Coordinates of C-alpha atoms in Angstrom, one line a residue:
M15 CA 174.1 -156.7 40.7
K16 CA 177.5 -157.4 39.1
N17 CA 179.2 -160.3 40.6
P18 CA 182.1 -159.6 42.1
T19 CA 184.6 -162.4 40.5
Q20 CA 183.1 -160.4 36.9
K21 CA 183.8 -157.2 38.2
K22 CA 187.3 -158.0 39.4
K23 CA 188.0 -159.6 36.1
R24 CA 186.6 -156.9 34.0
Q25 CA 188.7 -154.2 36.2
T26 CA 192.0 -156.5 35.5
S27 CA 190.9 -156.4 32.0
V28 CA 190.7 -152.8 31.9
F29 CA 193.7 -152.2 33.7
I30 CA 195.5 -154.7 31.2
L31 CA 194.3 -153.1 28.4
T32 CA 195.4 -149.2 30.0
A33 CA 199.1 -150.3 30.7
I34 CA 199.5 -152.0 26.8
T35 CA 198.0 -148.3 25.7
A36 CA 200.6 -146.6 27.5
V37 CA 203.2 -148.8 26.4
L38 CA 202.1 -148.2 22.7
I39 CA 202.0 -144.4 23.4
F40 CA 205.6 -144.5 24.6
T41 CA 206.7 -146.5 22.2
S42 CA 204.8 -144.6 19.3
A43 CA 206.6 -141.2 20.7
V44 CA 210.1 -142.9 20.9
V45 CA 209.6 -144.0 17.1
L46 CA 208.8 -141.0 15.8
N47 CA 211.5 -139.2 17.7
Y48 CA 214.1 -141.8 16.3
L49 CA 212.3 -140.7 12.6
T50 CA 212.8 -137.0 13.5
P51 CA 216.2 -135.8 12.5
L52 CA 218.1 -132.5 14.3
F53 CA 217.2 -129.7 12.5
A54 CA 217.2 -125.3 12.5
D55 CA 217.9 -124.4 16.3
D56 CA 219.0 -127.8 17.9
F57 CA 222.6 -127.2 16.0
S58 CA 223.3 -123.9 17.8
Y59 CA 222.0 -125.2 20.8
S60 CA 224.3 -127.7 20.6
V61 CA 226.9 -125.6 21.0
S62 CA 227.8 -123.0 24.2
F63 CA 226.3 -119.5 23.5
E64 CA 229.6 -118.3 25.0
T65 CA 232.8 -120.3 23.4
K66 CA 230.5 -121.5 20.3
L67 CA 232.2 -125.0 21.5
P68 CA 230.1 -128.3 21.9
I69 CA 228.3 -128.3 25.3
S70 CA 230.8 -131.0 27.2
S71 CA 229.6 -130.1 30.8
F72 CA 227.1 -128.5 33.1
Y73 CA 229.3 -126.0 33.8
D74 CA 229.1 -125.3 29.9
I75 CA 225.4 -124.9 30.0
Y76 CA 225.3 -122.7 33.1
R77 CA 228.2 -120.3 31.2
S78 CA 225.9 -120.5 28.3
Q79 CA 222.9 -119.6 29.8
L80 CA 224.3 -116.6 31.0
V81 CA 224.9 -114.9 27.7
H82 CA 222.0 -116.7 26.2
Y83 CA 220.0 -114.9 28.7
K84 CA 221.4 -111.6 28.0
S85 CA 221.7 -112.1 24.0
T86 CA 218.8 -113.8 23.4
N87 CA 215.8 -114.3 25.5
G88 CA 215.1 -115.1 29.0
R89 CA 213.7 -118.8 28.9
S90 CA 216.8 -119.8 30.6
V91 CA 215.0 -123.1 32.4
V92 CA 213.7 -124.8 29.1
H93 CA 216.7 -123.6 26.9
A94 CA 218.9 -125.0 29.8
L95 CA 217.0 -128.3 29.5
A96 CA 217.5 -128.2 25.8
Q97 CA 221.0 -128.0 25.9
L98 CA 221.2 -130.7 28.3
L99 CA 219.0 -133.1 26.5
L100 CA 220.9 -132.1 22.9
W101 CA 224.4 -132.8 25.0
V102 CA 223.0 -136.3 26.2
G103 CA 222.4 -137.1 22.8
K104 CA 219.9 -138.2 20.3
P105 CA 219.8 -142.1 20.8
V106 CA 219.1 -141.6 24.5
L107 CA 217.0 -138.3 24.0
N108 CA 214.5 -140.3 21.9
Y109 CA 213.3 -142.5 24.9
I110 CA 213.5 -139.6 27.2
N111 CA 211.5 -137.3 24.6
G112 CA 208.9 -140.4 24.4
A113 CA 208.8 -140.9 28.5
A114 CA 208.2 -137.2 28.6
F115 CA 205.2 -137.2 25.9
L116 CA 203.6 -140.5 28.2
S117 CA 203.7 -138.5 31.6
F118 CA 202.5 -135.4 29.6
C119 CA 199.2 -137.4 28.5
L120 CA 199.1 -138.5 32.6
L121 CA 199.3 -134.9 33.6
I122 CA 197.0 -134.1 31.8
Y123 CA 194.6 -136.5 32.7
F124 CA 195.3 -136.0 36.4
H125 CA 194.5 -132.3 35.9
A126 CA 191.0 -132.9 34.6
F127 CA 189.9 -135.4 36.8
G128 CA 191.9 -134.9 39.9
T129 CA 193.1 -138.3 40.0
L130 CA 194.6 -141.3 38.0
R131 CA 192.6 -143.9 39.7
S132 CA 189.6 -143.5 36.8
L133 CA 192.3 -144.1 34.0
N134 CA 191.5 -146.1 31.4
Y135 CA 192.6 -147.2 27.7
K136 CA 189.5 -145.5 26.1
R137 CA 190.3 -142.2 27.7
L138 CA 193.8 -142.6 27.5
I139 CA 193.3 -143.5 23.6
F140 CA 191.1 -140.3 23.3
L141 CA 193.8 -137.9 25.0
Y142 CA 196.1 -139.2 22.8
S143 CA 194.5 -138.6 19.5
V144 CA 193.5 -135.1 20.8
L145 CA 196.7 -134.2 21.1
F146 CA 198.1 -135.9 17.8
F147 CA 195.4 -134.8 15.6
L148 CA 194.7 -131.2 17.1
T149 CA 198.0 -129.8 18.1
P150 CA 198.8 -127.3 15.1
T151 CA 202.4 -128.7 14.7
F152 CA 202.8 -132.3 16.5
G153 CA 206.3 -132.3 15.3
G154 CA 207.4 -129.2 16.1
S155 CA 205.8 -129.1 19.4
Y156 CA 206.9 -132.9 20.6
L157 CA 209.2 -134.1 18.3
W158 CA 212.2 -131.6 17.3
V159 CA 214.1 -130.8 20.2
M160 CA 213.8 -127.4 20.8
G161 CA 210.4 -127.2 20.1
A162 CA 210.0 -129.9 22.7
A163 CA 211.8 -127.9 25.3
N164 CA 209.3 -124.9 25.0
Y165 CA 206.2 -126.9 24.3
L166 CA 206.2 -130.4 25.9
Y167 CA 208.6 -129.8 28.9
S168 CA 207.5 -126.0 29.8
P169 CA 203.9 -127.2 30.2
Q170 CA 204.8 -130.4 31.9
I171 CA 207.2 -128.5 34.4
I172 CA 204.3 -125.9 35.0
L173 CA 201.6 -129.4 35.3
I174 CA 204.1 -130.7 38.0
Y175 CA 204.2 -127.4 39.8
L176 CA 200.3 -127.4 39.8
I177 CA 199.8 -130.8 41.4
P178 CA 199.7 -129.5 45.3
Y179 CA 197.0 -126.9 43.8
R180 CA 195.0 -129.3 42.1
L181 CA 195.2 -131.9 45.1
A182 CA 194.6 -129.6 47.8
L183 CA 191.5 -128.0 45.9
S184 CA 190.0 -132.2 45.4
R185 CA 191.0 -132.5 49.2
R186 CA 188.9 -129.0 50.3
V187 CA 186.0 -130.2 47.6
A188 CA 185.6 -133.4 49.0
L189 CA 185.6 -132.4 52.7
Y190 CA 183.1 -129.7 51.7
E191 CA 180.7 -131.7 50.0
S192 CA 180.9 -134.7 52.5
S193 CA 180.4 -132.2 55.6
E194 CA 176.1 -132.2 56.1
S195 CA 175.6 -131.6 60.1
I196 CA 179.1 -130.6 60.8
S197 CA 180.4 -127.1 59.5
Y198 CA 183.3 -127.5 57.1
D199 CA 185.6 -125.2 58.9
S200 CA 185.4 -127.4 61.9
I201 CA 186.2 -130.6 59.7
S202 CA 189.0 -128.7 58.0
S203 CA 190.6 -127.6 60.9
Q204 CA 190.3 -131.0 62.4
G205 CA 192.1 -132.4 59.4
E206 CA 194.9 -129.8 59.4
K207 CA 195.6 -130.4 63.2
K208 CA 196.1 -134.1 62.2
H209 CA 198.2 -133.5 58.8
S210 CA 199.7 -130.3 59.1
S211 CA 201.6 -127.7 61.9
R212 CA 202.7 -124.4 61.4
G213 CA 206.2 -125.5 61.2
A214 CA 205.7 -128.1 58.5
D215 CA 203.6 -125.2 56.7
I216 CA 207.0 -123.0 56.9
L217 CA 208.8 -125.9 55.7
R218 CA 206.4 -126.3 52.3
S219 CA 206.4 -122.5 51.7
I220 CA 210.3 -122.5 52.1
L221 CA 210.5 -125.4 49.6
F222 CA 207.5 -124.3 46.9
L223 CA 208.8 -120.9 46.7
P224 CA 212.1 -122.2 44.6
C225 CA 209.2 -124.2 42.6
G226 CA 207.4 -121.6 41.7
V227 CA 210.5 -119.5 40.4
V228 CA 211.5 -122.4 38.0
A229 CA 208.2 -123.0 37.0
G230 CA 207.5 -119.1 36.5
W231 CA 210.5 -119.0 34.4
T232 CA 209.8 -121.6 31.7
N233 CA 208.1 -119.9 28.8
E234 CA 206.0 -116.8 28.7
N235 CA 202.6 -118.1 27.0
T236 CA 202.4 -121.4 29.7
A237 CA 204.0 -119.3 32.5
A238 CA 201.1 -116.5 31.9
A239 CA 198.8 -119.0 31.7
M240 CA 199.9 -120.9 35.4
L241 CA 199.6 -117.5 36.9
V242 CA 195.7 -117.1 35.7
I243 CA 194.8 -120.7 36.9
I244 CA 197.0 -120.1 40.5
I245 CA 194.7 -116.8 40.5
G246 CA 191.4 -118.7 40.0
F247 CA 192.3 -121.0 42.7
F248 CA 192.9 -118.5 44.7
I249 CA 189.3 -116.7 43.5
Y250 CA 187.6 -120.5 44.2
Y251 CA 189.1 -120.6 47.7
R252 CA 188.0 -117.1 49.0
S253 CA 184.4 -117.2 47.1
H254 CA 183.8 -119.7 49.6
K255 CA 185.4 -118.6 52.3
W256 CA 188.4 -121.1 52.5
S257 CA 191.8 -120.1 54.2
I258 CA 194.2 -120.0 51.0
P259 CA 197.4 -122.4 52.4
V260 CA 200.5 -120.1 52.9
W261 CA 202.8 -122.7 50.5
A262 CA 200.4 -121.5 47.8
I263 CA 200.6 -118.0 48.1
A264 CA 204.8 -118.6 48.2
G265 CA 204.8 -120.8 45.4
F266 CA 202.6 -118.3 43.6
A267 CA 205.1 -115.4 44.6
G268 CA 207.7 -117.3 43.5
A269 CA 206.3 -117.8 40.1
V270 CA 206.1 -114.6 39.8
I271 CA 209.1 -113.3 40.4
G272 CA 210.3 -116.4 38.1
F273 CA 208.1 -114.7 35.1
I274 CA 209.5 -111.4 36.0
I275 CA 213.0 -112.6 35.8
M276 CA 212.2 -114.4 32.1
I277 CA 210.9 -111.6 30.7
A278 CA 212.9 -108.7 32.2

């Protein structure tokens, strides 16, 4: 049996090493962004598609995306974000992209394990290495501003949107596995009575519908994959004869609406 003091010291050491690893990943991403200049579409998206003048306000971005939607493509959410980032400027953008890349790593880890509690420096280094070496065009996906808007921020928005689905699934599975002599439905209903109400469910549904629209309106490939994931979530729920949360259905409906708006 391990000494409690030694165990605590080990946990502290792992936490410190994990924090240092996270800082190094952030720093490396910032440096790589600093070394990557603006090029190609970065310049065309730095100006309004309506006036051909440099972006100078949120209203300019709004008007620009109206024209962009009709003339170019329907990725309004990520391309509006791209124009916002280009308007902010490269010096600040380098740090924003660095933070976005680190959070992207953490989001992938969270969805893989259902929690960040088990996060350690070894797994974080492995995840960073996988993204760095196995992404076909690392610079084009994470460093180039327009590439990052489509291939870093787009999946990041989707992974953030999917967090409630992942948490709901983890909670259901945990309750299911912990139920031995008591049926899952009785445990679930007791938990829902304590932590939920019809009014709260309606409010969550109302809030999740527009969130779904935004997530579905990001990128054709990643949004389509997201819809498949949510359908898989529904199938898994029904295969265990669990009731699908109303907010999850509302969120899916919103995602479908956003996807249709994007490709229409």
